[in-house]
Coordinates of C-alpha atoms and ligand atoms in Angstrom, one line a residue:
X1 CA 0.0 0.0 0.0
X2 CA 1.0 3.5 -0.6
X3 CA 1.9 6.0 1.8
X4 CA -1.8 8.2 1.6
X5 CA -0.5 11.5 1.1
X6 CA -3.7 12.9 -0.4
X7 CA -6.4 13.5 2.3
X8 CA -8.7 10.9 2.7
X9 CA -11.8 11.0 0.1
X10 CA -14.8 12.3 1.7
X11 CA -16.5 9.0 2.3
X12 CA -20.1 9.6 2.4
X13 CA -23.0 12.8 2.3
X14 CA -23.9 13.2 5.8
X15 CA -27.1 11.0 5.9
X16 CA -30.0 13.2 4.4
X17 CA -32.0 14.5 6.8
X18 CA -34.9 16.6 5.7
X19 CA -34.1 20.0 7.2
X20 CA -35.1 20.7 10.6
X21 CA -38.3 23.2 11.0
X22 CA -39.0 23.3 14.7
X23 CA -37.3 22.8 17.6
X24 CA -38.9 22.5 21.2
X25 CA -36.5 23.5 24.0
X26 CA -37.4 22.2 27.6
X27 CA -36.1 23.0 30.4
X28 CA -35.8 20.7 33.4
X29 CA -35.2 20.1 37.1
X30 CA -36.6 17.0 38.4
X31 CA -38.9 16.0 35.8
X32 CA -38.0 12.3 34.7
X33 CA -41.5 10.9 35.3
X34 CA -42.8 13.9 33.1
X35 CA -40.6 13.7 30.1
X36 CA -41.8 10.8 28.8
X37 CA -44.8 11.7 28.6
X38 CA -43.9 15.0 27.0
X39 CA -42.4 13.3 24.2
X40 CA -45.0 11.0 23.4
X41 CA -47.4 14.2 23.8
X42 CA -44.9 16.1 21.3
X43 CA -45.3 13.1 18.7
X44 CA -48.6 13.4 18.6
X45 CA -49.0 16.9 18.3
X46 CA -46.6 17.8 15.9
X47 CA -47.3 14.7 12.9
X48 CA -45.7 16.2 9.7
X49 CA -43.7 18.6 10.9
X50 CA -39.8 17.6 11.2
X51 CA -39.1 18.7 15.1
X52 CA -36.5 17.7 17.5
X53 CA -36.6 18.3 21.1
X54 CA -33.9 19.5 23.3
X55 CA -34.5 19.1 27.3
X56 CA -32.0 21.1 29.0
X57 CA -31.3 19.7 32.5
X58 CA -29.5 21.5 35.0
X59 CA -28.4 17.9 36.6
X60 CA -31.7 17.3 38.7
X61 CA -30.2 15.5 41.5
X62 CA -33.5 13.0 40.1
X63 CA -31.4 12.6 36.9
X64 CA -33.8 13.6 34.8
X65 CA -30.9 13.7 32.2
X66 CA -29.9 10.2 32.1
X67 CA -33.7 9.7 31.2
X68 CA -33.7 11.8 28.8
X69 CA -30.3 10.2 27.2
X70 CA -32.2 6.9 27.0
X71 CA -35.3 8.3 25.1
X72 CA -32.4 9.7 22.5
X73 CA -30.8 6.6 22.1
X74 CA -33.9 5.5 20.5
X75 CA -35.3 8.5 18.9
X76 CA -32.9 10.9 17.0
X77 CA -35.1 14.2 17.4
X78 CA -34.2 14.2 21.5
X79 CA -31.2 15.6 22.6
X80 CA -30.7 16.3 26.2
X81 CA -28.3 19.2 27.2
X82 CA -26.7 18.2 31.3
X83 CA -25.6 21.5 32.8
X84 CA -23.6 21.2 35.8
X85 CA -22.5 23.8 38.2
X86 CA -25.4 26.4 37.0
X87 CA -29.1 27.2 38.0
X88 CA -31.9 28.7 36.2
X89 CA -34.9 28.8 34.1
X90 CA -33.6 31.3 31.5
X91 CA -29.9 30.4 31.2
X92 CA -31.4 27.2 30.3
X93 CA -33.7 27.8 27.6
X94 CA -31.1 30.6 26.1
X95 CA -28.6 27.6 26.4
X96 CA -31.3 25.5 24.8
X97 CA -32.3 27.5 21.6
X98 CA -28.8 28.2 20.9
X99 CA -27.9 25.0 20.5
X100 CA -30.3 24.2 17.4
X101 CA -30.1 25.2 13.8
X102 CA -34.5 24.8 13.3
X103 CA -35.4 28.2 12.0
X104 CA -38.1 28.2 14.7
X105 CA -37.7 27.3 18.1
X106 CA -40.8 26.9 20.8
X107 CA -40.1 27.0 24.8
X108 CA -42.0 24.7 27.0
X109 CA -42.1 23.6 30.4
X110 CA -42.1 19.8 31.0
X111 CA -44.5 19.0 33.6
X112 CA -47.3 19.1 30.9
X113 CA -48.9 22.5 31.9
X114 CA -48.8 24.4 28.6
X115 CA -50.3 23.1 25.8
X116 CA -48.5 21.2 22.8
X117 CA -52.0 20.8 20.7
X118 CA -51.2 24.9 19.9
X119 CA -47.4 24.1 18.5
X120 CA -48.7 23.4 14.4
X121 CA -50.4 26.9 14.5
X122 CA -47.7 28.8 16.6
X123 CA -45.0 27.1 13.6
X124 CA -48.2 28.0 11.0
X125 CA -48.0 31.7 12.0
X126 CA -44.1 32.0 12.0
X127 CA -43.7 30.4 8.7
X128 CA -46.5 32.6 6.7
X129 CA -44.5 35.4 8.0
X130 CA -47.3 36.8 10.3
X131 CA -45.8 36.9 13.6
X132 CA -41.8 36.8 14.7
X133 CA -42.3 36.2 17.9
X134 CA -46.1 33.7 18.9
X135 CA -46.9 33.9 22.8
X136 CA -48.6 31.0 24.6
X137 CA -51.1 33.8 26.4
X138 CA -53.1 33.1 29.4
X139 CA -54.5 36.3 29.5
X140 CA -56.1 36.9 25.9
X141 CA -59.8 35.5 25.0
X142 CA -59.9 32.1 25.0
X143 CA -56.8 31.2 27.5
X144 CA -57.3 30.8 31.3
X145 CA -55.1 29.8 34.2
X146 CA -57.7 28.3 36.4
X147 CA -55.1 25.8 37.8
X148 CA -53.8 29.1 39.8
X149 CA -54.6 29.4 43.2
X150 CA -56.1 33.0 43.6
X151 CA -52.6 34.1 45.1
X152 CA -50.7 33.2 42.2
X153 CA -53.0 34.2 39.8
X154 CA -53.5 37.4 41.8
X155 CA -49.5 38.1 41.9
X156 CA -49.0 37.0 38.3
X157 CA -51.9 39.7 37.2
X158 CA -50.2 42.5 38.9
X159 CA -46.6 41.6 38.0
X160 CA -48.2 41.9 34.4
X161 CA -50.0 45.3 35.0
X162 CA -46.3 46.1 36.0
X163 CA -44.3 44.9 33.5
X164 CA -46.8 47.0 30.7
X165 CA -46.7 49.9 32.5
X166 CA -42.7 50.2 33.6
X167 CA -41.3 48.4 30.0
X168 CA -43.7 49.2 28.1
X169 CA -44.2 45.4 26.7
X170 CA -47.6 45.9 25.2
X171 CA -48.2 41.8 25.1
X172 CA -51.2 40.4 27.2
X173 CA -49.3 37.5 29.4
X174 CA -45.5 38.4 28.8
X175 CA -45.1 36.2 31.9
X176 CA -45.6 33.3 30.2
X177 CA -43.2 30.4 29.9
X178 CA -44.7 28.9 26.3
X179 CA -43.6 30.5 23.0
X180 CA -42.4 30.2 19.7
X181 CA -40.0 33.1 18.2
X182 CA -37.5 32.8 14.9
X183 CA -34.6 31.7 15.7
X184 CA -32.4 34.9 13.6
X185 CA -34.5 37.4 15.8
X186 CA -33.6 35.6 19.2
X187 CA -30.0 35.3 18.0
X188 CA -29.8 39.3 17.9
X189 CA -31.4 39.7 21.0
X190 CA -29.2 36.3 23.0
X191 CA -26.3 38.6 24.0
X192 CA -28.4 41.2 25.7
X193 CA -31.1 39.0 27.6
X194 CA -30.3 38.1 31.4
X195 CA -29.2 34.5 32.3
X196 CA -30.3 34.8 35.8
X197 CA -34.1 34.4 36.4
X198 CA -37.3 33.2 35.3
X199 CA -39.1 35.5 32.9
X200 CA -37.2 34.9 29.2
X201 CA -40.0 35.5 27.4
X202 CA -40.2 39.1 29.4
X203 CA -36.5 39.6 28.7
X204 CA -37.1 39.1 25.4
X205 CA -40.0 41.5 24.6
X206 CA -38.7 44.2 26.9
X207 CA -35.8 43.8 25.3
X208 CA -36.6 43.7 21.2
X209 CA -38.6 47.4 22.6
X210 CA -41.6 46.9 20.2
X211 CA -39.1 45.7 17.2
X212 CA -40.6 42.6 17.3
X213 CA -44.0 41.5 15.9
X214 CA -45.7 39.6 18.4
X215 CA -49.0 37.5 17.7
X216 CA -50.8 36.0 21.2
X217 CA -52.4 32.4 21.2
X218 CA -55.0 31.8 23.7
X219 CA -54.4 28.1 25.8
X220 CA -55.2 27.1 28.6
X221 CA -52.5 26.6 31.7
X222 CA -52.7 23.0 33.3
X223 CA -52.3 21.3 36.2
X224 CA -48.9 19.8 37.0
X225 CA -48.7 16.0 36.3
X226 CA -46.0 15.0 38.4
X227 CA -43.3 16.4 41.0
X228 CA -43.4 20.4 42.1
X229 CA -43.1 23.9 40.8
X230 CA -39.8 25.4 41.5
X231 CA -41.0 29.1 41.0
X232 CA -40.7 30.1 45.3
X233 CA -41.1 33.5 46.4
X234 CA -37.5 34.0 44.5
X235 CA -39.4 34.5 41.6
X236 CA -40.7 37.7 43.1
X237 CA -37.3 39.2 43.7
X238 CA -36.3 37.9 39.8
X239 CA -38.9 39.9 38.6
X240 CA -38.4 42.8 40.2
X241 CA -34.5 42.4 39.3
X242 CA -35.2 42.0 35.5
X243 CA -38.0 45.0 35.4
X244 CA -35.2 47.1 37.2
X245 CA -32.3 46.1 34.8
X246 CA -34.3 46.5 31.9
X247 CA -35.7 49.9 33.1
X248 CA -32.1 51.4 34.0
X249 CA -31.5 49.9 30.8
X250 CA -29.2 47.6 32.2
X251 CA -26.8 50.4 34.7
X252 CA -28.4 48.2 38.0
X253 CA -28.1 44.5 37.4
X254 CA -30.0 41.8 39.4
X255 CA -26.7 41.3 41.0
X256 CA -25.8 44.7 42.1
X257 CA -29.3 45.2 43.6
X258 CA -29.2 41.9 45.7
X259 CA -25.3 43.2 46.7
X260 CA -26.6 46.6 47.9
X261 CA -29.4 44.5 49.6
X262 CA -27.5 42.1 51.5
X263 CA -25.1 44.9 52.2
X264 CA -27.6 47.1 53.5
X265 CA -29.1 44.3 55.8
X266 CA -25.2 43.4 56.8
X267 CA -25.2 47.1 58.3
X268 CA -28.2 46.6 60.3
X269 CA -26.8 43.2 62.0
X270 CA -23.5 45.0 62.3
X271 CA -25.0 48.1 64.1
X272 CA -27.5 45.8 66.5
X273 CA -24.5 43.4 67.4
X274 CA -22.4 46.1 67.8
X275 CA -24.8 47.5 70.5
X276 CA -25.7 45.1 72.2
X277 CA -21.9 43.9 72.9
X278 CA -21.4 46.9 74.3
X279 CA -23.7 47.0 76.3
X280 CA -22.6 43.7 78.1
X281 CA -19.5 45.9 78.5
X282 CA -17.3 44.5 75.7
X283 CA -14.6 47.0 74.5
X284 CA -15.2 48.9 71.6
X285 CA -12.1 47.4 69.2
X286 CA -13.2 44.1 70.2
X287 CA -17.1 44.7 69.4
X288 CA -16.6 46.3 66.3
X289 CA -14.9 42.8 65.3
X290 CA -17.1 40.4 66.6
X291 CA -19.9 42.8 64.7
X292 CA -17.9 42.2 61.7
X293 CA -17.8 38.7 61.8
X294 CA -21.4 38.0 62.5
X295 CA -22.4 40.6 59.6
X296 CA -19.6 38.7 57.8
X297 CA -21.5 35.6 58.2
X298 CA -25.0 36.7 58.0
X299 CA -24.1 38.1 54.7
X300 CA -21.9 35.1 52.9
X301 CA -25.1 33.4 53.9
X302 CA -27.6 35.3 52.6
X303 CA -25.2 35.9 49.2
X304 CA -25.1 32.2 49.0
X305 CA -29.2 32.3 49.1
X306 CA -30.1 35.2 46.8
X307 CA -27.0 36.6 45.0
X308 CA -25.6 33.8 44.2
X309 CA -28.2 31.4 44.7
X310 CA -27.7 30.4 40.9
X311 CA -23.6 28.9 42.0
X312 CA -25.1 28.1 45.1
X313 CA -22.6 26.2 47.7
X314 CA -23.5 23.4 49.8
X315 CA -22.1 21.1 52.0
X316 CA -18.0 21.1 52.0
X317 CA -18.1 23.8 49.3
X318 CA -20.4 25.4 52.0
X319 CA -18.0 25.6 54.4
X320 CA -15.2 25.9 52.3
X321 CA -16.2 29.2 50.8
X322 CA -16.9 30.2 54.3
X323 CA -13.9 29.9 55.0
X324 CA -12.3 31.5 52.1
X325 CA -14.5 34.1 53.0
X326 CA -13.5 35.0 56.1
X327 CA -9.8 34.7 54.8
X328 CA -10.2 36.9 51.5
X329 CA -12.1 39.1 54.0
X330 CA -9.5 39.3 56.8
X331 CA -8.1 42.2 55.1
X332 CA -11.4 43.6 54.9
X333 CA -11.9 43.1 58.9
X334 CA -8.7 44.7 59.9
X335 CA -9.6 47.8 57.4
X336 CA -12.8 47.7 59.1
X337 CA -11.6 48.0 62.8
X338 CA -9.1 50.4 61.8
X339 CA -11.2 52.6 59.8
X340 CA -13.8 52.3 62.9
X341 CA -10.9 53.1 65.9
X342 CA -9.4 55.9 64.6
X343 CA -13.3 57.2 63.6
X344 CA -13.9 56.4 67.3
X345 CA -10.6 57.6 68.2
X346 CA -11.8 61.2 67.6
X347 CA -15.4 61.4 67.7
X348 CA -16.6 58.6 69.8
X349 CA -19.5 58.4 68.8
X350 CA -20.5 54.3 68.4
X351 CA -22.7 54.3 65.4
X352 CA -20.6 56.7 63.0
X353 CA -17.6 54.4 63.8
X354 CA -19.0 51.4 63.5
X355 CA -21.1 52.2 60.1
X356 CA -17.4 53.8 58.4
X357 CA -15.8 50.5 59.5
X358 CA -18.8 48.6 58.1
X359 CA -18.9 50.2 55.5
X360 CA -15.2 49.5 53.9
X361 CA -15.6 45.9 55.1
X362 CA -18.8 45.5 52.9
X363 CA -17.1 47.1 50.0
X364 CA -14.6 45.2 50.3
X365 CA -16.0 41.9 51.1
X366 CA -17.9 42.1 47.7
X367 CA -15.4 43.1 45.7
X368 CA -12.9 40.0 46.7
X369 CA -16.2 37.6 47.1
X370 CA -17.2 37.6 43.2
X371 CA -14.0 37.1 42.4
X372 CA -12.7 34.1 44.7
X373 CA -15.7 32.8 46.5
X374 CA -18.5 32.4 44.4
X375 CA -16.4 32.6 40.9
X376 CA -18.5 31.3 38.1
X377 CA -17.0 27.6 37.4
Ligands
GDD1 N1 -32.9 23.7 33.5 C1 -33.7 24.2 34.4 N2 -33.1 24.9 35.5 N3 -35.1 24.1 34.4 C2 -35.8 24.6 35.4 C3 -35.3 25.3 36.4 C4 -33.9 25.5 36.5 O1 -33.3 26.1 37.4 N4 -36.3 25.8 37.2 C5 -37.4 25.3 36.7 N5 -37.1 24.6 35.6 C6 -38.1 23.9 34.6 C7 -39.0 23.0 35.3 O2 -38.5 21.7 35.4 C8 -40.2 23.0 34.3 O3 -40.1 22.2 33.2 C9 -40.2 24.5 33.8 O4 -38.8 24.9 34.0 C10 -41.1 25.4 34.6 O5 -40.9 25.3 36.0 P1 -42.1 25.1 37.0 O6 -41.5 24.9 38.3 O7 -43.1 24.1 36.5 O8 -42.8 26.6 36.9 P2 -44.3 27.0 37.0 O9 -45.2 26.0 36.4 O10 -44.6 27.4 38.4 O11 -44.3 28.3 36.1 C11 -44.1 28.2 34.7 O12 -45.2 28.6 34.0 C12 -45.5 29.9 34.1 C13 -46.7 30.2 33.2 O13 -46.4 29.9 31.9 C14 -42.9 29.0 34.3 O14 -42.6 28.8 32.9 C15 -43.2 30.5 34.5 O15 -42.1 31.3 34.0 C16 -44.4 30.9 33.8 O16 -44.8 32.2 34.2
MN2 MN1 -45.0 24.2 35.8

């Protein structure tokens, strides 16, 4: 045999696959017993139409992934995407829709609450050109969400009223999780839409500011078949983050709000600990740092929960980034009771002290955090 100098001659054509038109993206959290059924559900609705589905799983601890892995073994048109290290609703989908080449993508939830019978004519009003963007609506003639307890449905209605005021989203339910946009229009919006949070498809019509024709289909919101919503009263505080951003256009992120937050709160335990060593006669240097470290505490803890509830640590990592914490931080402290003494030093007056050693602690505490503790893997 000769030595094959040429390069090798292309083989084969890819196998022909007639082109892609739709893709579902799902996103998922504990969900195995409901994917299964989605797909079958999918099949059904969608006869004719060549679809793929891509579930993307942010390693449910119920490994809804591995689930999902088996059903594509068997059927080429799933494809599960296993995220490890992140949280969140919209990462997810963005992650999701990103990762197919179908003209026209749809977003769904998995526990068989939105409707799948509407996907032909949400794909029907994309493709005749009518709409860019098709919303599952709720809140348009026809759609209901009688499976909301009168809270939620209560909460949901007034987030709306303030979404349309503040943004200026003139869409009935831009809370809604089920939609259908061309895949071209999301990619120019992708870089600017938040990762953090739950409301994408608010993101995204905040976001396109009107440039976006938007056509609502009524449907009607189920009840969940198995396992439990994950939308707590988080959700509350996402929302309020993403009408913020989006409002500022984007000069006070999610993040910095939950920082000045946490920060703010960190002053208050600093201040009462502060007082109330004192008055069990502790010395004033020696108060100031025990205040430190509680607010210290309080606040990696509370940053674990809200600010960075998304790279959440638990466990070893828990303690770990505690402890890395208080090291990264130990700067901080002694900045903190220095600034504080020589406050107190000349005007000894507790609270002004204590609040301008706080104060450079805080500052400082986040500054280091983001970038050692809770660095994005
Ligand atoms: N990958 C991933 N990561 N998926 C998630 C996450 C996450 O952090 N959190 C939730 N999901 C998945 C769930 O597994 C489910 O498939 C879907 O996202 C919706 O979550 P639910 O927990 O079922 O939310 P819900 O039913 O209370 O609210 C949904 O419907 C509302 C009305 O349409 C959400 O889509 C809301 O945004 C929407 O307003
Ligand atoms: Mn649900």
């Amino acid at each position: 045999m000769t030595e094959a100098s040429a390069p090798p001659k292309a083989s084969s054509a890819p196998p022909k696959a007639s082109a892609r038109q739709l893709c579902v993206v799902v996103p998922t959290f504990n969900e195995r017993d409901n994917v299964p059924r989605l797909l079958a559900k999918l099949d059904a609705a969608l006869a004719g139409i060549a679809w793929e589905v891509i579930f993307v799983d942010d390693n449910s601890p119920d490994k809804t992934w591995d689930v999902v892995r088996g059903l594509s073994q068997s059927d080429p048109r799933v494809r599960c995407i296993r995220r490890i290290g992140r949280r969140g609703l919209s990462g997810a989908c963005i992650e999701g829709i990103l990762a197919s080449s179908a003209p026209c993508v749809a977003v769904m939830d998995a526990d068989l609450q939105h409707d799948e019978t509407q996907l032909p004519k949400m794909l029907g009003l994309l493709q005749a050109g009518e709409a860019e963007l098709v919303v599952g609506s709720r809140y348009v003639s026809g759609g209901s969400a009688d499976s909301f307890g009168s809270t939620r449905l209560g909460g949901s209605l007034f987030a709306t009223k303030i979404a349309k005021g503040l943004l200026h989203v003139d869409v009935a339910d831009p809370m809604s999780g089920f939609f259908m946009i061309r895949r071209d229009r999301f990619e120019q919006l992708a870089p600017s839409l938040s990762v953090q949070g739950f409301k994408i498809l608010l993101d995204i019509v905040a976001t396109a500011g009107g440039k976006l024709r938007v056509v609502e289909v009524p449907y009607s919101f189920g009840t969940r078949l198995h396992g439990e919503s994950k939308l707590d009263s988080m959700v509350v505080l996402d929302f309020l983050g993403l009408v913020l951003a989006k409002f500022t256009h984007d000069l006070v992120s999610l993040r910095f709000l939950l920082f000045a937050l946490v920060g703010g709160l960190g002053l208050l335990v600093h201040l009462a600990t502060l007082y109330i060593a004192l008055g069990f006669g502790v010395q004033f240097a020696e108060a100031q740092a025990i205040a430190a470290l509680v607010a210290m505490t309080g606040n990696f803890l509370l940053n674990n929960r809200l600010t960075y509830r998304d790279q959440r640590l638990r466990g070893g990592a828990l303690l770990r980034g505690l402890l890395l914490f208080y090291l990264v931080c130990s700067v901080g402290l002694l900045a903190n009771v220095g600034v504080a003494f020589s406050v107190y030093d000349q005007q000894p007056v507790w609270w002004l002290a204590g609040a301008a050693g706080a104060l450079m602690g805080v500052v400082w505490n986040y500054g280091i955090s983001s970038l050692f503790v809770w660095r994005a893997k």
